[in-house]
XYZ file of C-alpha atoms in Angstrom:
473
model
C 2.492 -17.522 -110.779
C 4.541 -19.944 -108.689
C 3.320 -18.177 -105.543
C -0.297 -18.498 -106.692
C 0.150 -22.217 -107.271
C 1.845 -22.663 -103.899
C -1.013 -20.842 -102.147
C -3.323 -23.769 -102.900
C -6.414 -21.700 -103.622
C -8.074 -24.739 -105.237
C -8.228 -26.396 -101.801
C -9.566 -23.356 -99.937
C -12.966 -24.262 -98.403
C -14.044 -20.636 -98.109
C -13.550 -19.946 -101.818
C -15.365 -23.184 -102.619
C -18.293 -22.204 -100.364
C -18.801 -19.061 -102.432
C -18.339 -20.872 -105.737
C -15.131 -18.987 -106.516
C -11.892 -20.200 -108.002
C -8.560 -18.553 -108.797
C -7.214 -19.040 -112.306
C -3.723 -20.458 -112.708
C -2.876 -18.401 -115.799
C -2.451 -14.666 -116.344
C -4.734 -12.852 -118.793
C -3.101 -12.349 -122.185
C -3.785 -9.150 -124.102
C -2.316 -7.300 -127.066
C -0.081 -4.251 -126.711
C 1.905 -2.001 -129.013
C 5.151 -0.098 -128.535
C 5.496 3.531 -129.618
C 8.830 4.885 -130.837
C 10.588 7.354 -128.528
C 10.976 10.961 -129.691
C 14.372 12.415 -130.605
C 15.651 14.768 -127.889
C 17.094 17.943 -129.401
C 19.943 19.973 -127.890
C 21.571 23.115 -129.261
C 24.282 21.204 -131.112
C 22.976 17.654 -131.562
C 19.935 15.418 -131.196
C 19.683 11.887 -129.826
C 16.993 9.235 -129.974
C 16.912 7.619 -126.510
C 17.334 3.884 -126.083
C 15.466 2.163 -123.269
C 14.034 5.490 -122.121
C 17.415 7.086 -121.354
C 20.262 9.096 -122.859
C 23.170 11.186 -121.543
C 24.436 14.760 -121.538
C 27.946 14.097 -122.865
C 28.896 16.433 -125.678
C 25.525 18.220 -125.592
C 24.675 21.868 -125.015
C 21.423 23.192 -123.563
C 18.964 24.638 -126.054
C 18.865 27.825 -123.973
C 21.677 28.217 -121.489
C 21.140 30.603 -118.583
C 23.776 33.064 -117.338
C 24.869 32.835 -113.717
C 26.611 36.084 -112.737
C 26.028 36.348 -108.977
C 25.643 33.390 -106.658
C 26.680 32.174 -103.249
C 27.367 28.978 -101.316
C 26.291 28.367 -97.718
C 28.042 25.426 -96.026
C 25.902 23.818 -93.309
C 28.138 20.726 -93.111
C 31.557 19.614 -91.925
C 33.252 19.960 -95.298
C 36.681 21.420 -95.891
C 37.231 24.568 -97.920
C 39.330 22.603 -100.421
C 36.506 20.124 -101.103
C 33.968 22.933 -101.509
C 36.120 24.820 -104.006
C 36.911 21.595 -105.884
C 33.202 20.844 -106.216
C 32.500 24.391 -107.413
C 35.241 24.082 -110.066
C 33.707 20.842 -111.353
C 30.198 22.350 -111.506
C 31.504 25.460 -113.275
C 33.475 23.371 -115.776
C 30.590 20.996 -116.606
C 28.090 23.856 -116.660
C 30.141 25.833 -119.182
C 30.582 22.734 -121.387
C 26.811 22.172 -121.287
C 25.885 25.729 -122.194
C 25.155 27.015 -118.673
C 27.273 30.160 -118.647
C 28.579 30.379 -115.072
C 30.383 33.693 -115.375
C 31.041 33.974 -111.644
C 33.733 31.328 -111.070
C 34.270 32.413 -107.459
C 30.911 32.552 -105.695
C 30.640 34.080 -102.247
C 31.126 31.255 -99.695
C 29.914 31.384 -96.107
C 30.615 28.558 -93.627
C 28.591 27.820 -90.507
C 31.839 27.833 -88.493
C 32.165 31.569 -89.204
C 28.901 32.232 -87.372
C 28.718 29.746 -84.528
C 25.183 29.307 -83.210
C 23.579 30.979 -86.223
C 20.389 29.381 -87.531
C 19.762 28.262 -91.108
C 17.625 31.271 -91.981
C 20.210 33.678 -90.524
C 23.042 32.238 -92.632
C 20.889 32.280 -95.757
C 20.031 35.930 -95.123
C 23.678 36.888 -94.532
C 24.652 35.228 -97.828
C 21.828 36.977 -99.693
C 22.783 40.394 -98.293
C 26.429 39.868 -99.225
C 25.403 38.999 -102.782
C 23.328 42.187 -102.956
C 26.416 44.246 -102.057
C 28.549 42.696 -104.802
C 28.698 44.669 -108.018
C 27.507 41.722 -110.111
C 23.788 42.305 -110.524
C 20.921 40.862 -108.499
C 21.477 37.621 -106.518
C 20.537 34.618 -108.682
C 21.217 31.445 -106.712
C 22.206 30.126 -103.298
C 23.780 26.675 -103.159
C 23.322 25.058 -99.740
C 25.666 22.230 -98.738
C 23.942 20.013 -96.164
C 25.426 17.435 -93.802
C 22.895 14.745 -94.798
C 19.507 14.212 -96.469
C 17.581 15.356 -93.379
C 14.129 16.737 -94.192
C 14.089 19.325 -91.402
C 17.140 21.275 -92.581
C 15.994 20.953 -96.208
C 12.616 22.431 -95.264
C 14.212 25.403 -93.499
C 16.468 26.147 -96.473
C 13.655 25.970 -99.025
C 11.181 27.910 -96.882
C 13.718 30.712 -96.481
C 14.761 30.875 -100.138
C 11.295 30.374 -101.657
C 9.104 32.500 -99.381
C 11.366 35.087 -97.713
C 14.389 35.826 -99.935
C 12.871 35.073 -103.329
C 15.950 33.383 -104.775
C 16.324 29.853 -106.212
C 18.327 27.464 -104.053
C 20.136 24.217 -104.803
C 20.776 21.750 -101.975
C 23.830 19.469 -102.110
C 24.606 16.665 -99.625
C 28.176 16.833 -98.265
C 29.152 13.331 -99.464
C 28.493 14.437 -103.052
C 30.693 17.489 -102.539
C 33.656 15.341 -101.544
C 33.118 12.896 -104.428
C 32.385 15.610 -107.040
C 31.386 13.024 -109.659
C 30.909 14.511 -113.144
C 27.551 12.782 -113.669
C 26.190 14.172 -110.411
C 27.463 17.666 -111.240
C 25.810 17.409 -114.679
C 22.479 16.645 -112.985
C 22.977 19.673 -110.739
C 23.537 21.809 -113.839
C 20.288 20.481 -115.358
C 18.366 21.798 -112.356
C 20.211 25.098 -112.054
C 19.685 25.922 -115.734
C 15.908 25.426 -115.449
C 15.702 27.377 -112.184
C 17.400 30.305 -113.909
C 14.812 30.218 -116.751
C 16.975 28.318 -119.207
C 15.782 25.425 -121.338
C 17.670 22.128 -121.308
C 16.233 20.356 -124.357
C 13.206 20.079 -126.603
C 11.689 17.300 -128.697
C 12.637 17.307 -132.370
C 9.372 15.847 -133.666
C 6.219 17.987 -133.364
C 3.881 17.161 -130.499
C 0.272 16.375 -131.462
C -1.905 19.512 -131.263
C 0.701 21.410 -129.187
C 3.039 22.124 -132.104
C 0.304 23.078 -134.571
C -1.597 25.706 -132.511
C -1.107 27.616 -129.235
C -1.873 24.948 -126.648
C -1.446 25.093 -122.891
C -0.799 21.814 -121.077
C -1.885 21.850 -117.449
C -1.157 19.397 -114.648
C -3.155 19.392 -111.418
C -2.707 17.544 -108.132
C -3.899 17.680 -104.518
C -1.459 16.312 -101.966
C -3.122 15.219 -98.731
C -1.290 14.943 -95.392
C 0.110 11.488 -94.771
C -0.749 9.412 -91.750
C 0.967 10.853 -88.698
C 0.940 14.457 -89.996
C -2.047 15.322 -87.821
C -4.564 17.935 -88.982
C -2.395 19.665 -91.543
C -4.185 21.092 -94.610
C -3.980 19.619 -98.085
C -1.764 21.284 -100.720
C -3.154 21.987 -104.179
C -0.766 22.477 -107.083
C -1.401 23.444 -110.703
C 1.380 23.759 -113.309
C 1.169 24.954 -116.905
C 3.436 24.935 -119.950
C 4.708 28.211 -121.403
C 5.942 27.337 -124.894
C 5.125 25.268 -127.958
C 7.666 22.629 -126.933
C 6.142 22.149 -123.455
C 9.663 22.492 -122.087
C 9.058 25.316 -119.590
C 6.437 25.315 -116.841
C 5.284 27.544 -114.013
C 3.352 26.503 -110.903
C 0.734 27.917 -108.576
C 0.266 26.372 -105.138
C -2.245 26.829 -102.325
C -3.165 25.275 -98.998
C -6.767 24.208 -98.581
C -9.092 22.272 -96.336
C -8.890 18.539 -97.030
C -10.867 17.939 -100.213
C -10.529 15.991 -103.445
C -11.082 18.979 -105.736
C -8.816 22.010 -106.164
C -10.732 24.721 -104.347
C -8.888 27.790 -105.699
C -8.653 26.424 -109.237
C -10.340 29.320 -111.133
C -7.915 31.934 -109.792
C -4.881 29.661 -110.172
C -5.828 28.902 -113.785
C -6.505 32.545 -114.608
C -3.044 33.427 -113.328
C -1.459 30.654 -115.433
C -3.378 31.635 -118.569
C -2.212 35.253 -118.210
C 1.375 34.070 -117.665
C 1.136 31.990 -120.867
C -0.104 35.077 -122.740
C 2.703 37.250 -121.330
C 5.308 34.710 -122.499
C 3.898 33.961 -125.945
C 1.727 37.012 -126.807
C -0.951 34.449 -127.740
C -3.983 33.118 -125.940
C -4.083 29.325 -125.776
C -6.416 28.023 -128.479
C -6.514 24.561 -126.909
C -6.293 23.280 -123.331
C -5.102 19.823 -122.278
C -5.675 19.174 -118.579
C -4.016 16.227 -116.845
C -5.432 15.625 -113.376
C -3.884 13.309 -110.802
C -5.124 11.915 -107.507
C -8.727 11.103 -108.472
C -10.280 7.770 -107.523
C -12.597 6.136 -110.049
C -15.626 6.757 -107.837
C -15.014 10.515 -108.010
C -14.424 10.834 -111.768
C -17.797 12.446 -112.473
C -17.704 14.838 -109.480
C -14.190 16.090 -110.246
C -14.952 16.412 -113.966
C -18.042 18.536 -113.278
C -16.394 20.686 -110.590
C -13.134 21.359 -112.370
C -14.624 21.846 -115.837
C -16.776 24.589 -114.254
C -13.575 26.024 -112.743
C -11.909 25.993 -116.175
C -14.890 27.781 -117.762
C -14.860 30.350 -114.958
C -11.134 30.957 -115.438
C -11.693 31.492 -119.184
C -14.416 34.061 -118.435
C -12.183 35.804 -115.895
C -9.574 36.146 -118.657
C -11.934 37.410 -121.345
C -15.721 37.348 -121.665
C -15.707 35.676 -125.104
C -12.794 33.316 -124.443
C -13.745 29.618 -124.372
C -11.102 27.256 -125.831
C -11.807 23.511 -126.187
C -10.611 21.309 -123.310
C -9.353 17.733 -123.163
C -9.648 16.412 -119.582
C -7.476 13.383 -118.706
C -7.239 11.670 -115.309
C -3.925 10.014 -114.348
C -3.591 7.217 -111.806
C -0.633 5.120 -110.646
C -2.420 3.650 -107.628
C -3.698 0.461 -109.224
C -2.797 -3.218 -109.154
C -2.315 -3.966 -112.859
C 1.069 -5.486 -113.702
C 2.096 -6.760 -117.114
C 4.901 -9.040 -118.298
C 6.051 -9.747 -121.871
C 5.066 -13.214 -123.099
C 8.305 -13.388 -125.064
C 11.392 -12.484 -122.954
C 12.985 -11.011 -126.073
C 10.342 -8.258 -125.986
C 11.412 -7.167 -122.486
C 13.981 -4.571 -121.454
C 17.263 -5.453 -119.733
C 15.521 -5.904 -116.362
C 12.833 -8.168 -117.807
C 10.202 -5.420 -117.647
C 7.827 -4.128 -120.297
C 9.560 -1.794 -122.771
C 9.060 2.001 -122.430
C 6.414 3.250 -124.839
C 4.206 0.177 -124.455
C 0.486 0.985 -124.587
C -2.279 -1.406 -123.509
C -5.692 -0.170 -124.636
C -7.594 -3.399 -125.252
C -8.661 -6.434 -123.267
C -8.170 -5.211 -119.707
C -9.459 -1.628 -120.078
C -12.977 -0.315 -119.448
C -15.136 -1.039 -122.522
C -17.286 2.033 -121.805
C -14.485 4.581 -121.451
C -11.453 5.826 -123.385
C -8.637 4.645 -121.118
C -5.222 3.048 -121.536
C -2.165 1.898 -119.605
C 1.157 3.450 -120.615
C 4.673 2.377 -119.690
C 6.508 5.690 -119.882
C 9.870 4.656 -118.453
C 12.310 1.837 -117.867
C 12.288 0.798 -114.215
C 15.513 0.995 -112.220
C 14.468 -1.666 -109.694
C 11.605 -4.146 -109.393
C 8.544 -4.519 -111.613
C 7.650 -1.441 -113.642
C 4.222 0.050 -112.864
C 2.366 1.686 -115.767
C 0.319 4.855 -115.437
C -3.409 4.521 -116.125
C -4.913 7.365 -118.179
C -8.651 7.968 -118.620
C -9.930 10.604 -121.055
C -13.107 11.900 -119.394
C -13.834 14.762 -121.789
C -12.403 15.674 -125.184
C -13.559 18.819 -127.002
C -10.352 18.873 -129.061
C -11.470 15.655 -130.779
C -8.020 14.072 -130.490
C -7.540 10.572 -131.826
C -6.464 7.777 -129.486
C -3.097 7.687 -131.256
C -2.532 11.419 -130.688
C -3.498 11.333 -127.003
C -1.220 8.356 -126.354
C 1.706 9.728 -128.339
C 1.434 13.172 -126.738
C 1.313 11.625 -123.266
C 4.293 9.352 -123.915
C 6.445 11.989 -125.601
C 5.815 14.518 -122.825
C 7.585 12.072 -120.507
C 10.817 12.924 -122.358
C 10.530 16.648 -121.518
C 11.161 16.107 -117.791
C 14.073 18.433 -117.059
C 15.625 16.980 -113.896
C 17.311 14.010 -115.551
C 18.161 12.398 -118.889
C 15.500 9.695 -118.592
C 11.843 9.459 -119.518
C 9.518 9.360 -116.517
C 6.635 7.121 -115.491
C 4.036 9.912 -115.245
C 3.235 12.568 -117.817
C 5.585 15.488 -117.047
C 3.024 18.193 -116.042
C 1.587 15.840 -113.408
C 5.084 14.975 -112.203
C 5.848 18.689 -111.851
C 2.561 19.235 -109.997
C 3.684 16.519 -107.541
C 7.025 18.275 -107.026
C 5.430 21.698 -106.547
C 2.900 20.358 -104.020
C 5.615 18.521 -102.090
C 7.745 21.686 -101.997
C 4.794 23.862 -100.955
C 4.100 21.601 -97.963
C 7.373 22.946 -96.568
C 5.804 26.434 -96.589
C 3.460 25.441 -93.743
C 4.460 26.930 -90.414
C 2.905 25.562 -87.249
C 1.923 28.458 -84.998
C 4.456 30.709 -86.768
C 4.389 34.399 -87.611
C 7.055 34.203 -90.338
C 6.377 35.648 -93.793
C 3.139 36.810 -95.304
C 0.412 34.200 -95.329
C -2.505 33.458 -97.563
C -4.560 31.704 -94.936
C -4.510 30.044 -91.554
C -5.808 26.596 -90.724
C -6.981 25.674 -87.273
C -7.494 22.253 -85.774
C -8.107 20.881 -82.323
C -4.360 20.426 -81.861
C -2.668 23.327 -83.598
C -2.886 26.069 -86.216
C -0.921 26.346 -89.434
C 0.039 29.295 -91.572
C 0.895 28.917 -95.223
C 3.668 31.225 -96.401
C 3.174 32.553 -99.928
C 5.717 31.848 -102.617
C 7.843 34.982 -103.078
C 6.711 37.104 -106.015
C 10.190 36.928 -107.603
C 9.794 33.138 -107.975
C 6.219 33.130 -109.309
C 7.400 32.481 -112.865
C 10.432 30.372 -112.000
C 10.661 26.577 -111.880
C 11.522 26.779 -108.179
C 10.231 23.240 -107.570
C 12.553 21.375 -109.914
């Protein structure tokens, strides 16, 4: 407010000419704070404080078994540091319930094959793992020199579209440090990539826990400025269990458009995957959709509800579950601050779980602002949710509680997240799939080619062995 006062809007002749004035006080509205859910592990549960908790003394609900894996070193890191890092990961993984049975993974260093490219080293490692008498290859850990995007893209494109094996990238500085907290975060990701389950929520989720319910997140990622005429990437993820702890994703490249053009086929595939995992058809559908501007609400609702109905028909002629359609948006300018500093978190921000659904919301729609997390830096930005269609007849309390509690199922860290988890996962899957674009390349099988005045792009399909794996996490 000090900056607004210093701007001197009251003396601006242009504002005065239009009969406008800028208020010197912020709008005050009521809000309420929802309690966080208890996060359940195999041996203990914990109710987070300030949107965060830790992994100390906790075991994964479902720990995966890692029997055959390899390490490719693309960085200037000594053998001693690499083996020390592996020992720390193995030790923390075993304490957390990730059964790393192979304590001595196959290690290949770039110095052994001077001049070899990233894809060649990855392939050599994969073939060596196949020849070991330890079952099929399960994971390749890639140690990178830095956080460079180019090398990361080559590693992920090779593992995700050619080899069909999950990969875990590690920056060399983290290998030398081998901090326990970092290694614990690595174990979180590895466990999910190997079809484990880190944690669940102890309290039942509205609707989801009472009947077979599939939660879907959809997003379209458009090329950023400077990317040229690259296609957009559509991503749809769906939950696979009654805890909404496991998800799978389907991705596709498409011409630049706001709607998801291949949505019926992507949804049909996800519905069948849900049935294969649960032996039940979803009786309810909750669809969170990101990346929709307010001016396109009606168009996207009509187009994608038709796609949902078509997907249901493609699954079974008489199958037509009720749908709740919710749009998510973080690209807005609403910021809130507690009137009483005692109601703020340690950074002075609004507490996680705060819901604003009066005063500043649209009086003609069911929408609300939700603070799902505690910000690490700066002013926390809430997510804005708008319920466009609700055949499940959920109460406002249930929609808000479900949305908030889903933020605690995010598997990459021990913090709640700002966006509802299925949308967050859809972001991650779309960002990963953008790496599958090859400019003028003949690598891998492709689903389509995209031509522009400048160049053509081919989109490499996700390998069939990773179709039902959380490769994007």
